[in-house]
mmCIF file of C-alpha atoms and ligand atoms in Angstrom:
data_model
loop_
_atom_site.group_PDB
_atom_site.id
_atom_site.type_symbol
_atom_site.label_atom_id
_atom_site.label_comp_id
_atom_site.label_asym_id
_atom_site.label_seq_id
_atom_site.Cartn_x
_atom_site.Cartn_y
_atom_site.Cartn_z
ATOM 1 C CA MET P 1 29.252 9.172 41.680
ATOM 2 C CA LEU P 2 26.813 7.637 44.060
ATOM 3 C CA VAL P 3 23.760 9.204 45.693
ATOM 4 C CA ASN P 4 21.759 6.647 47.720
ATOM 5 C CA GLN P 5 23.593 3.984 45.725
ATOM 6 C CA GLN P 6 22.435 5.440 42.413
ATOM 7 C CA GLN P 7 24.942 6.793 39.833
ATOM 8 C CA TYR P 8 24.683 10.537 39.079
ATOM 9 C CA ARG P 9 26.507 13.298 37.302
ATOM 10 C CA THR P 10 26.061 16.844 38.557
ATOM 11 C CA ILE P 11 24.694 18.090 35.242
ATOM 12 C CA TRP P 12 23.020 16.378 32.302
ATOM 13 C CA ALA P 13 20.800 17.171 29.393
ATOM 14 C CA SER P 14 17.608 15.656 28.001
ATOM 15 C CA VAL P 15 15.388 16.229 25.004
ATOM 16 C CA CYS P 16 11.758 15.213 25.185
ATOM 17 C CA ASP P 17 9.183 16.137 22.568
ATOM 18 C CA GLY P 18 11.620 18.780 21.297
ATOM 19 C CA LEU P 19 11.933 20.314 24.767
ATOM 20 C CA HIS P 20 15.647 20.769 25.603
ATOM 21 C CA THR P 21 16.314 20.585 29.335
ATOM 22 C CA VAL P 22 19.448 20.852 31.457
ATOM 23 C CA HIS P 23 19.207 19.065 34.801
ATOM 24 C CA ILE P 24 21.286 20.177 37.792
ATOM 25 C CA ILE P 25 21.577 19.095 41.426
ATOM 26 C CA ASP P 26 20.655 22.088 43.608
ATOM 27 C CA GLN P 27 23.728 22.407 45.823
ATOM 28 C CA THR P 28 22.204 25.135 47.992
ATOM 29 C CA ARG P 29 19.859 22.478 49.415
ATOM 30 C CA LEU P 30 22.539 19.903 50.260
ATOM 31 C CA PRO P 31 23.227 18.068 52.565
ATOM 32 C CA HIS P 32 19.653 18.251 53.801
ATOM 33 C CA VAL P 33 17.645 17.864 50.596
ATOM 34 C CA PHE P 34 18.738 16.144 47.386
ATOM 35 C CA GLU P 35 16.873 17.921 44.612
ATOM 36 C CA VAL P 36 17.314 17.871 40.842
ATOM 37 C CA VAL P 37 16.232 21.114 39.167
ATOM 38 C CA PRO P 38 15.331 21.490 35.491
ATOM 39 C CA ILE P 39 16.727 24.442 33.605
ATOM 40 C CA TYR P 40 14.948 25.564 30.441
ATOM 41 C CA HIS P 41 16.170 29.127 29.867
ATOM 42 C CA PHE P 42 19.363 31.191 29.751
ATOM 43 C CA ASP P 43 18.207 33.429 32.638
ATOM 44 C CA GLN P 44 17.594 30.412 34.860
ATOM 45 C CA MET P 45 21.119 29.160 34.187
ATOM 46 C CA ILE P 46 22.636 32.539 35.044
ATOM 47 C CA ALA P 47 20.689 32.591 38.276
ATOM 48 C CA ALA P 48 21.775 29.004 39.092
ATOM 49 C CA ILE P 49 25.444 29.985 38.642
ATOM 50 C CA LYS P 50 25.138 33.235 40.624
ATOM 51 C CA THR P 51 23.253 31.712 43.507
ATOM 52 C CA MET P 52 25.599 28.669 43.532
ATOM 53 C CA GLN P 53 22.964 26.049 42.890
ATOM 54 C CA VAL P 54 25.791 24.910 40.644
ATOM 55 C CA ARG P 55 29.329 25.755 41.755
ATOM 56 C CA GLY P 56 32.923 24.535 41.575
ATOM 57 C CA ALA P 57 35.176 25.674 38.758
ATOM 58 C CA PRO P 58 34.731 22.756 36.287
ATOM 59 C CA LEU P 59 30.988 22.572 36.849
ATOM 60 C CA ILE P 60 30.345 26.231 36.350
ATOM 61 C CA GLY P 61 32.237 25.886 33.086
ATOM 62 C CA ALA P 62 29.966 23.055 31.967
ATOM 63 C CA ALA P 63 26.840 24.906 33.144
ATOM 64 C CA ALA P 64 27.858 28.078 31.372
ATOM 65 C CA ALA P 65 28.402 26.115 28.147
ATOM 66 C CA TYR P 66 24.809 24.850 28.367
ATOM 67 C CA GLY P 67 23.733 28.335 29.332
ATOM 68 C CA LEU P 68 25.109 29.676 26.079
ATOM 69 C CA ALA P 69 23.319 26.928 24.167
ATOM 70 C CA LEU P 70 20.010 27.897 25.854
ATOM 71 C CA ALA P 71 20.637 31.524 24.890
ATOM 72 C CA MET P 72 21.077 30.445 21.265
ATOM 73 C CA GLN P 73 17.807 28.511 21.410
ATOM 74 C CA GLU P 74 16.042 31.701 22.471
ATOM 75 C CA ASP P 75 17.825 34.059 20.012
ATOM 76 C CA ALA P 76 20.805 32.984 17.894
ATOM 77 C CA SER P 77 21.714 36.458 16.590
ATOM 78 C CA ASP P 78 25.210 37.935 16.996
ATOM 79 C CA ILE P 79 23.977 40.456 19.518
ATOM 80 C CA SER P 80 22.340 37.810 21.660
ATOM 81 C CA LEU P 81 25.533 35.693 21.449
ATOM 82 C CA CYS P 82 27.659 38.684 22.466
ATOM 83 C CA ASN P 83 25.311 39.492 25.394
ATOM 84 C CA ALA P 84 25.129 35.937 26.596
ATOM 85 C CA VAL P 85 28.923 35.532 26.518
ATOM 86 C CA HIS P 86 29.277 38.776 28.489
ATOM 87 C CA HIS P 87 26.723 37.888 31.149
ATOM 88 C CA LEU P 88 28.015 34.418 31.636
ATOM 89 C CA ILE P 89 31.602 35.460 32.047
ATOM 90 C CA GLN P 90 30.569 38.145 34.585
ATOM 91 C CA SER P 91 28.423 35.752 36.577
ATOM 92 C CA ARG P 92 31.351 34.288 38.454
ATOM 93 C CA PRO P 93 34.675 35.874 37.499
ATOM 94 C CA THR P 94 37.393 34.010 39.348
ATOM 95 C CA ALA P 95 37.262 30.429 37.994
ATOM 96 C CA VAL P 96 38.876 30.523 34.530
ATOM 97 C CA ASN P 97 36.899 27.371 33.478
ATOM 98 C CA LEU P 98 33.772 29.441 32.985
ATOM 99 C CA ALA P 99 35.309 31.878 30.530
ATOM 100 C CA TRP P 100 37.243 28.985 28.865
ATOM 101 C CA ALA P 101 34.076 26.962 28.225
ATOM 102 C CA VAL P 102 32.078 29.957 27.053
ATOM 103 C CA GLN P 103 34.783 30.994 24.594
ATOM 104 C CA ARG P 104 35.136 27.434 23.368
ATOM 105 C CA VAL P 105 31.410 27.174 22.593
ATOM 106 C CA ARG P 106 31.437 30.683 21.059
ATOM 107 C CA GLN P 107 34.304 29.829 18.714
ATOM 108 C CA VAL P 108 32.451 26.751 17.472
ATOM 109 C CA ILE P 109 29.143 28.520 16.742
ATOM 110 C CA LEU P 110 30.240 31.991 15.626
ATOM 111 C CA PRO P 111 31.005 30.972 11.983
ATOM 112 C CA LEU P 112 27.718 28.998 11.677
ATOM 113 C CA PRO P 113 24.438 30.150 10.165
ATOM 114 C CA LEU P 114 21.972 31.283 12.898
ATOM 115 C CA GLN P 115 19.661 28.236 12.566
ATOM 116 C CA LYS P 116 22.610 25.866 13.236
ATOM 117 C CA ARG P 117 23.993 27.633 16.322
ATOM 118 C CA PHE P 118 21.773 26.126 18.986
ATOM 119 C CA GLN P 119 22.352 22.492 18.098
ATOM 120 C CA ALA P 120 26.093 23.027 17.684
ATOM 121 C CA ALA P 121 26.345 24.733 21.077
ATOM 122 C CA TRP P 122 24.263 21.981 22.753
ATOM 123 C CA LYS P 123 26.611 19.401 21.274
ATOM 124 C CA GLU P 124 29.768 21.271 22.388
ATOM 125 C CA ALA P 125 28.420 21.638 25.898
ATOM 126 C CA ALA P 126 27.876 17.876 26.087
ATOM 127 C CA LEU P 127 31.456 17.313 24.825
ATOM 128 C CA ILE P 128 32.841 19.653 27.535
ATOM 129 C CA CYS P 129 30.969 17.617 30.190
ATOM 130 C CA ASP P 130 32.265 14.276 28.886
ATOM 131 C CA GLU P 131 35.814 15.613 28.651
ATOM 132 C CA ASP P 132 35.669 16.917 32.228
ATOM 133 C CA VAL P 133 34.866 13.387 33.430
ATOM 134 C CA ILE P 134 37.835 11.918 31.561
ATOM 135 C CA LEU P 135 40.299 14.615 32.853
ATOM 136 C CA ASN P 136 39.173 14.070 36.442
ATOM 137 C CA GLN P 137 39.528 10.301 36.179
ATOM 138 C CA ALA P 138 43.092 10.783 34.931
ATOM 139 C CA ILE P 139 43.816 13.180 37.833
ATOM 140 C CA GLY P 140 42.507 10.457 40.132
ATOM 141 C CA LEU P 141 44.926 7.865 38.760
ATOM 142 C CA HIS P 142 47.986 10.077 38.962
ATOM 143 C CA GLY P 143 46.969 11.042 42.485
ATOM 144 C CA LEU P 144 46.452 7.435 43.456
ATOM 145 C CA SER P 145 50.071 6.528 42.547
ATOM 146 C CA MET P 146 51.301 9.418 44.634
ATOM 147 C CA ILE P 147 49.191 8.359 47.603
ATOM 148 C CA GLN P 148 50.273 4.705 47.219
ATOM 149 C CA GLN P 149 53.952 5.814 47.270
ATOM 150 C CA LYS P 150 53.280 7.581 50.525
ATOM 151 C CA GLN P 151 51.388 4.729 52.137
ATOM 152 C CA GLN P 152 53.312 3.053 54.939
ATOM 153 C CA SER P 153 51.640 0.956 57.592
ATOM 154 C CA HIS P 154 49.224 3.572 58.864
ATOM 155 C CA THR P 155 46.137 5.389 57.601
ATOM 156 C CA ILE P 156 46.884 8.233 55.204
ATOM 157 C CA HIS P 157 45.285 11.429 56.462
ATOM 158 C CA ILE P 158 44.565 13.904 53.659
ATOM 159 C CA LEU P 159 43.296 17.377 54.401
ATOM 160 C CA THR P 160 41.129 19.172 51.878
ATOM 161 C CA HIS P 161 39.426 22.534 51.803
ATOM 162 C CA CYS P 162 36.078 23.632 50.262
ATOM 163 C CA ASN P 163 34.471 21.142 47.905
ATOM 164 C CA ALA P 164 36.605 19.993 44.967
ATOM 165 C CA GLY P 165 34.770 16.692 44.775
ATOM 166 C CA TRP P 166 32.379 15.342 42.160
ATOM 167 C CA LEU P 167 29.875 18.038 43.108
ATOM 168 C CA ALA P 168 32.330 20.732 41.920
ATOM 169 C CA THR P 169 32.834 18.963 38.580
ATOM 170 C CA VAL P 170 30.685 16.879 36.197
ATOM 171 C CA ASP P 171 31.889 13.752 37.951
ATOM 172 C CA PHE P 172 34.762 12.374 40.128
ATOM 173 C CA GLY P 173 36.019 15.744 41.321
ATOM 174 C CA THR P 174 39.565 17.114 41.217
ATOM 175 C CA ALA P 175 41.043 17.113 44.745
ATOM 176 C CA LEU P 176 38.798 14.220 45.764
ATOM 177 C CA ALA P 177 39.399 12.170 42.600
ATOM 178 C CA PRO P 178 42.724 10.716 44.008
ATOM 179 C CA ILE P 179 40.977 10.071 47.326
ATOM 180 C CA TYR P 180 38.130 8.147 45.669
ATOM 181 C CA ALA P 181 40.632 6.232 43.536
ATOM 182 C CA ALA P 182 42.672 5.384 46.709
ATOM 183 C CA HIS P 183 39.617 4.322 48.657
ATOM 184 C CA ASN P 184 38.401 2.159 45.724
ATOM 185 C CA ALA P 185 41.847 0.591 45.467
ATOM 186 C CA GLY P 186 41.691 -0.468 49.132
ATOM 187 C CA VAL P 187 44.161 2.168 50.439
ATOM 188 C CA ASP P 188 43.367 3.189 54.001
ATOM 189 C CA VAL P 189 42.568 6.871 53.618
ATOM 190 C CA HIS P 190 40.950 9.295 55.990
ATOM 191 C CA VAL P 191 39.978 12.867 55.005
ATOM 192 C CA TRP P 192 40.130 15.975 57.241
ATOM 193 C CA VAL P 193 37.378 18.152 55.791
ATOM 194 C CA SER P 194 37.841 21.850 56.478
ATOM 195 C CA GLU P 195 34.359 23.352 56.976
ATOM 196 C CA THR P 196 35.037 26.396 54.705
ATOM 197 C CA ARG P 197 33.250 29.371 56.084
ATOM 198 C CA PRO P 198 31.271 31.309 55.039
ATOM 199 C CA ARG P 199 29.294 28.973 52.811
ATOM 200 C CA ASN P 200 30.518 25.732 54.403
ATOM 201 C CA GLN P 201 31.166 23.792 51.154
ATOM 202 C CA GLY P 202 33.431 21.479 53.143
ATOM 203 C CA ALA P 203 30.969 20.761 55.935
ATOM 204 C CA SER P 204 27.869 20.596 53.725
ATOM 205 C CA LEU P 205 29.110 19.208 50.455
ATOM 206 C CA THR P 206 32.376 17.376 50.872
ATOM 207 C CA ALA P 207 31.289 15.649 54.014
ATOM 208 C CA TRP P 208 28.011 14.687 52.242
ATOM 209 C CA GLU P 209 29.628 13.210 49.103
ATOM 210 C CA LEU P 210 32.327 11.412 51.073
ATOM 211 C CA SER P 211 29.736 9.750 53.223
ATOM 212 C CA GLN P 212 27.637 8.817 50.140
ATOM 213 C CA HIS P 213 30.727 6.964 48.895
ATOM 214 C CA GLY P 214 31.702 5.533 52.267
ATOM 215 C CA VAL P 215 35.051 7.324 52.536
ATOM 216 C CA PRO P 216 36.108 7.886 56.282
ATOM 217 C CA HIS P 217 36.305 11.566 57.041
ATOM 218 C CA THR P 218 36.146 14.094 59.884
ATOM 219 C CA VAL P 219 34.993 17.703 59.644
ATOM 220 C CA ILE P 220 37.180 20.251 61.351
ATOM 221 C CA SER P 221 36.716 24.037 61.784
ATOM 222 C CA ASP P 222 38.810 25.986 59.329
ATOM 223 C CA ASN P 223 40.953 27.227 62.202
ATOM 224 C CA ALA P 224 41.902 23.675 63.276
ATOM 225 C CA ALA P 225 43.943 22.808 60.177
ATOM 226 C CA GLY P 226 47.228 24.432 61.280
ATOM 227 C CA HIS P 227 47.021 22.722 64.722
ATOM 228 C CA LEU P 228 46.521 19.302 63.160
ATOM 229 C CA MET P 229 49.464 19.807 60.790
ATOM 230 C CA GLN P 230 51.746 20.943 63.667
ATOM 231 C CA GLN P 231 50.759 17.778 65.553
ATOM 232 C CA GLY P 232 51.828 15.579 62.607
ATOM 233 C CA ARG P 233 48.232 14.418 62.034
ATOM 234 C CA VAL P 234 48.082 15.392 58.335
ATOM 235 C CA ASP P 235 50.067 13.380 55.712
ATOM 236 C CA MET P 236 49.247 15.679 52.792
ATOM 237 C CA VAL P 237 46.933 18.457 51.703
ATOM 238 C CA ILE P 238 45.082 18.282 48.402
ATOM 239 C CA VAL P 239 42.925 21.171 47.259
ATOM 240 C CA GLY P 240 41.241 22.114 43.997
ATOM 241 C CA ALA P 241 41.693 25.315 42.101
ATOM 242 C CA ASP P 242 39.696 27.964 40.383
ATOM 243 C CA ARG P 243 42.549 29.290 38.397
ATOM 244 C CA VAL P 244 46.231 28.340 38.284
ATOM 245 C CA THR P 245 48.680 30.740 36.631
ATOM 246 C CA ALA P 246 51.450 29.768 34.153
ATOM 247 C CA LYS P 247 54.000 29.896 36.992
ATOM 248 C CA GLY P 248 51.889 27.726 39.304
ATOM 249 C CA ASP P 249 50.222 30.226 41.651
ATOM 250 C CA VAL P 250 46.987 28.541 42.840
ATOM 251 C CA CYS P 251 43.794 30.598 43.215
ATOM 252 C CA ASN P 252 41.239 28.618 45.246
ATOM 253 C CA LYS P 253 38.558 29.124 47.908
ATOM 254 C CA ILE P 254 39.391 31.662 50.563
ATOM 255 C CA GLY P 255 41.391 30.015 53.352
ATOM 256 C CA THR P 256 43.498 27.833 51.012
ATOM 257 C CA TYR P 257 46.508 30.162 51.432
ATOM 258 C CA LEU P 258 46.459 29.808 55.191
ATOM 259 C CA LYS P 259 46.475 26.007 54.821
ATOM 260 C CA ALA P 260 49.488 26.193 52.501
ATOM 261 C CA LEU P 261 51.309 28.465 55.003
ATOM 262 C CA ALA P 262 50.643 26.049 57.870
ATOM 263 C CA ALA P 263 51.797 23.084 55.718
ATOM 264 C CA ALA P 264 55.022 24.984 54.868
ATOM 265 C CA ASP P 265 55.642 25.689 58.536
ATOM 266 C CA ALA P 266 54.914 22.089 59.504
ATOM 267 C CA ARG P 267 57.478 20.977 56.897
ATOM 268 C CA GLN P 268 60.051 23.308 58.421
ATOM 269 C CA GLN P 269 59.417 21.675 61.727
ATOM 270 C CA GLY P 270 60.127 18.203 60.263
ATOM 271 C CA HIS P 271 56.596 17.003 59.487
ATOM 272 C CA GLU P 272 56.160 15.771 55.906
ATOM 273 C CA VAL P 273 53.068 17.741 54.775
ATOM 274 C CA PRO P 274 53.166 18.237 50.995
ATOM 275 C CA PHE P 275 50.627 20.693 49.595
ATOM 276 C CA TYR P 276 49.038 19.622 46.246
ATOM 277 C CA ALA P 277 46.522 21.294 43.970
ATOM 278 C CA ALA P 278 44.489 18.944 41.699
ATOM 279 C CA VAL P 279 44.017 20.878 38.467
ATOM 280 C CA PRO P 280 42.488 19.868 35.104
ATOM 281 C CA SER P 281 44.053 21.828 32.275
ATOM 282 C CA PRO P 282 41.024 24.056 31.642
ATOM 283 C CA SER P 283 41.708 25.539 35.078
ATOM 284 C CA ILE P 284 45.134 26.802 34.010
ATOM 285 C CA ASP P 285 45.291 30.444 32.815
ATOM 286 C CA TRP P 286 48.380 30.603 30.650
ATOM 287 C CA ALA P 287 47.951 34.322 30.120
ATOM 288 C CA ILE P 288 48.696 35.183 33.772
ATOM 289 C CA GLU P 289 52.028 34.703 35.498
ATOM 290 C CA ASN P 290 51.485 36.216 38.975
ATOM 291 C CA GLY P 291 48.253 35.325 40.660
ATOM 292 C CA VAL P 292 48.416 37.857 43.453
ATOM 293 C CA GLY P 293 46.902 41.091 42.231
ATOM 294 C CA HIS P 294 46.264 39.740 38.688
ATOM 295 C CA ILE P 295 43.322 37.395 39.244
ATOM 296 C CA GLU P 296 39.946 38.946 39.844
ATOM 297 C CA ILE P 297 38.814 37.866 43.271
ATOM 298 C CA GLU P 298 35.031 37.578 43.445
ATOM 299 C CA GLU P 299 33.550 39.563 46.308
ATOM 300 C CA ARG P 300 30.432 37.787 47.580
ATOM 301 C CA HIS P 301 27.438 39.271 49.352
ATOM 302 C CA ALA P 302 27.727 40.261 53.019
ATOM 303 C CA ASP P 303 24.699 38.030 53.845
ATOM 304 C CA GLU P 304 26.895 34.949 53.361
ATOM 305 C CA LEU P 305 28.805 35.920 56.580
ATOM 306 C CA ALA P 306 25.875 37.537 58.400
ATOM 307 C CA TRP P 307 23.560 34.522 58.041
ATOM 308 C CA MET P 308 24.029 30.803 58.372
ATOM 309 C CA VAL P 309 21.713 28.209 56.777
ATOM 310 C CA GLY P 310 20.953 24.939 58.547
ATOM 311 C CA ARG P 311 18.286 22.476 59.528
ATOM 312 C CA LEU P 312 16.332 23.173 62.694
ATOM 313 C CA ALA P 313 15.518 20.384 65.179
ATOM 314 C CA SER P 314 12.030 20.499 63.707
ATOM 315 C CA GLY P 315 13.442 19.478 60.331
ATOM 316 C CA GLU P 316 12.774 22.833 58.715
ATOM 317 C CA ILE P 317 15.662 24.468 56.811
ATOM 318 C CA ALA P 318 16.193 28.002 58.012
ATOM 319 C CA SER P 319 18.633 30.915 57.922
ATOM 320 C CA VAL P 320 19.775 32.456 61.252
ATOM 321 C CA ARG P 321 21.602 35.719 61.716
ATOM 322 C CA VAL P 322 25.016 35.428 63.416
ATOM 323 C CA LEU P 323 26.292 38.991 63.217
ATOM 324 C CA PRO P 324 25.073 42.082 65.034
ATOM 325 C CA GLU P 325 22.755 44.192 62.817
ATOM 326 C CA GLY P 326 24.649 46.792 60.792
ATOM 327 C CA THR P 327 28.030 45.139 61.097
ATOM 328 C CA LYS P 328 30.382 45.941 58.220
ATOM 329 C CA VAL P 329 31.467 42.810 56.260
ATOM 330 C CA GLU P 330 34.052 42.032 53.663
ATOM 331 C CA ASN P 331 33.662 38.713 51.898
ATOM 332 C CA PRO P 332 36.356 37.832 49.334
ATOM 333 C CA ALA P 333 35.575 34.349 48.029
ATOM 334 C CA PHE P 334 39.047 33.267 46.917
ATOM 335 C CA ASP P 335 42.742 33.725 47.660
ATOM 336 C CA VAL P 336 45.994 32.955 45.916
ATOM 337 C CA THR P 337 48.599 30.575 47.166
ATOM 338 C CA PRO P 338 51.974 31.496 45.700
ATOM 339 C CA ALA P 339 53.783 28.750 43.729
ATOM 340 C CA ARG P 340 56.567 28.695 46.297
ATOM 341 C CA LEU P 341 54.182 27.077 48.798
ATOM 342 C CA VAL P 342 52.894 24.487 46.374
ATOM 343 C CA THR P 343 54.629 21.039 46.335
ATOM 344 C CA GLY P 344 52.889 19.773 43.184
ATOM 345 C CA ILE P 345 50.075 20.285 40.675
ATOM 346 C CA ILE P 346 48.188 17.115 39.876
ATOM 347 C CA THR P 347 47.031 17.340 36.274
ATOM 348 C CA GLU P 348 45.529 14.849 33.818
ATOM 349 C CA HIS P 349 49.052 14.524 32.400
ATOM 350 C CA GLY P 350 50.829 13.780 35.615
ATOM 351 C CA ILE P 351 52.151 15.563 38.688
ATOM 352 C CA PHE P 352 54.374 18.598 38.198
ATOM 353 C CA ALA P 353 56.255 21.071 40.362
ATOM 354 C CA PRO P 354 54.857 24.542 39.776
ATOM 355 C CA HIS P 355 57.955 25.586 37.794
ATOM 356 C CA GLU P 356 57.537 22.579 35.487
ATOM 357 C CA LEU P 357 54.034 23.615 34.400
ATOM 358 C CA LYS P 358 55.230 25.780 31.511
ATOM 359 C CA GLY P 359 57.126 22.805 30.115
ATOM 360 C CA ILE P 360 53.884 20.937 29.537
ATOM 361 C CA GLN P 361 51.879 23.902 28.174
ATOM 362 C CA GLN P 362 52.305 22.826 24.557
ATOM 363 C CA LYS P 363 51.453 19.248 25.387
ATOM 364 C CA ILE P 364 48.306 20.325 27.194
ATOM 365 C CA LYS P 365 47.285 22.732 24.423
ATOM 366 C CA ASN P 366 47.780 20.094 21.743
ATOM 367 C CA VAL P 367 45.538 17.483 23.373
HETATM 368 O O1 MRU I 401 32.811 29.276 45.352
HETATM 369 P P1 MRU I 401 32.788 27.852 44.901
HETATM 370 O O2 MRU I 401 32.162 26.906 45.862
HETATM 371 O O3 MRU I 401 32.422 27.690 43.467
HETATM 372 O O4 MRU I 401 34.394 27.522 44.997
HETATM 373 C C1 MRU I 401 34.851 26.261 44.644
HETATM 374 C C2 MRU I 401 36.210 26.047 45.043
HETATM 375 O O5 MRU I 401 36.957 26.915 45.448
HETATM 376 C C3 MRU I 401 36.725 24.732 44.735
HETATM 377 O O6 MRU I 401 37.651 24.305 45.697
HETATM 378 C C4 MRU I 401 37.391 24.896 43.376
HETATM 379 O O7 MRU I 401 36.447 25.385 42.427
HETATM 380 C C5 MRU I 401 37.905 23.699 42.839
HETATM 381 S S1 MRU I 401 36.685 22.817 42.049
HETATM 382 C C6 MRU I 401 37.180 21.356 41.546
#
């Protein structure tokens, strides 16, 4: 996607004079500073994932795949492989894409002689990145048809939460892919961007990438979403997902569940507000049926609530404390929206009601 009119992916690799480097966009600095950071070592990649320099389910999968490759460059032994897999999977536990990508690379390299493991892992990581782009483009096209069907004479107002745009993936995004496709096709779309406390991925990242691409949008506080739906000012909700269960429960950024509840109530009051999750197949965990209680919800550090990062009038980027000293904090990073509140799951194979997901499991697995 575009940054200052230049085409970027969120992660890419280079080899120069035998030096293998992974390049990432540091998302902790956006929207104020656009900075590309080189990653040379496994430990650096683990830190980038944990501190959320890279974030978003598909992107942390791709980053973890490269992380495993870097670990193999440093030490390709079975013990090193086992350790690297363990540490990567623990680094961010909720998004299934991370474990999926790590296991995929592991399976490819495990049978190989040690001296071949690094190159094979590097190649597989690149493949995962390329595939992610293709899956998201397909999601975009299916979502576009759905938006076009909905279009009447007025602007289509789509509400999204967190950042499930190109920054959360290798390119195009999941929830934002249909929006970009619609905008590019000349459909009159406007996006309600929910700020997404505590880390503000909506306000900082979604608003930034939509403005880079020229898509009309308005940031709202998280708490305003229900009010807008009740007023009939939202035509549909599209969110991403960190893990979707076999029966269609959607685990996504904390606050998603409240949006789905508000959309369900708005529907009961006669407003047509369908709730969609845009989900590439690596985000589906076929081993879990019920999301509530069965998906590990990452608990993030209290500082994310206690402090806010922003740019001062002087231009300096700073953190300011917003809670009284010593205040107790709980900071779950994700929640689960039960399938009964989900209108449809937009996948690379088409759009399905949650109960239809199982019917496409074999198809998805075979691709
Ligand atoms: O904690 P984050 O910022 O990694 O969480 C990201 C989200 O919840 C996204 O909405 C989700 O990963 C979907 S990404 C396409």
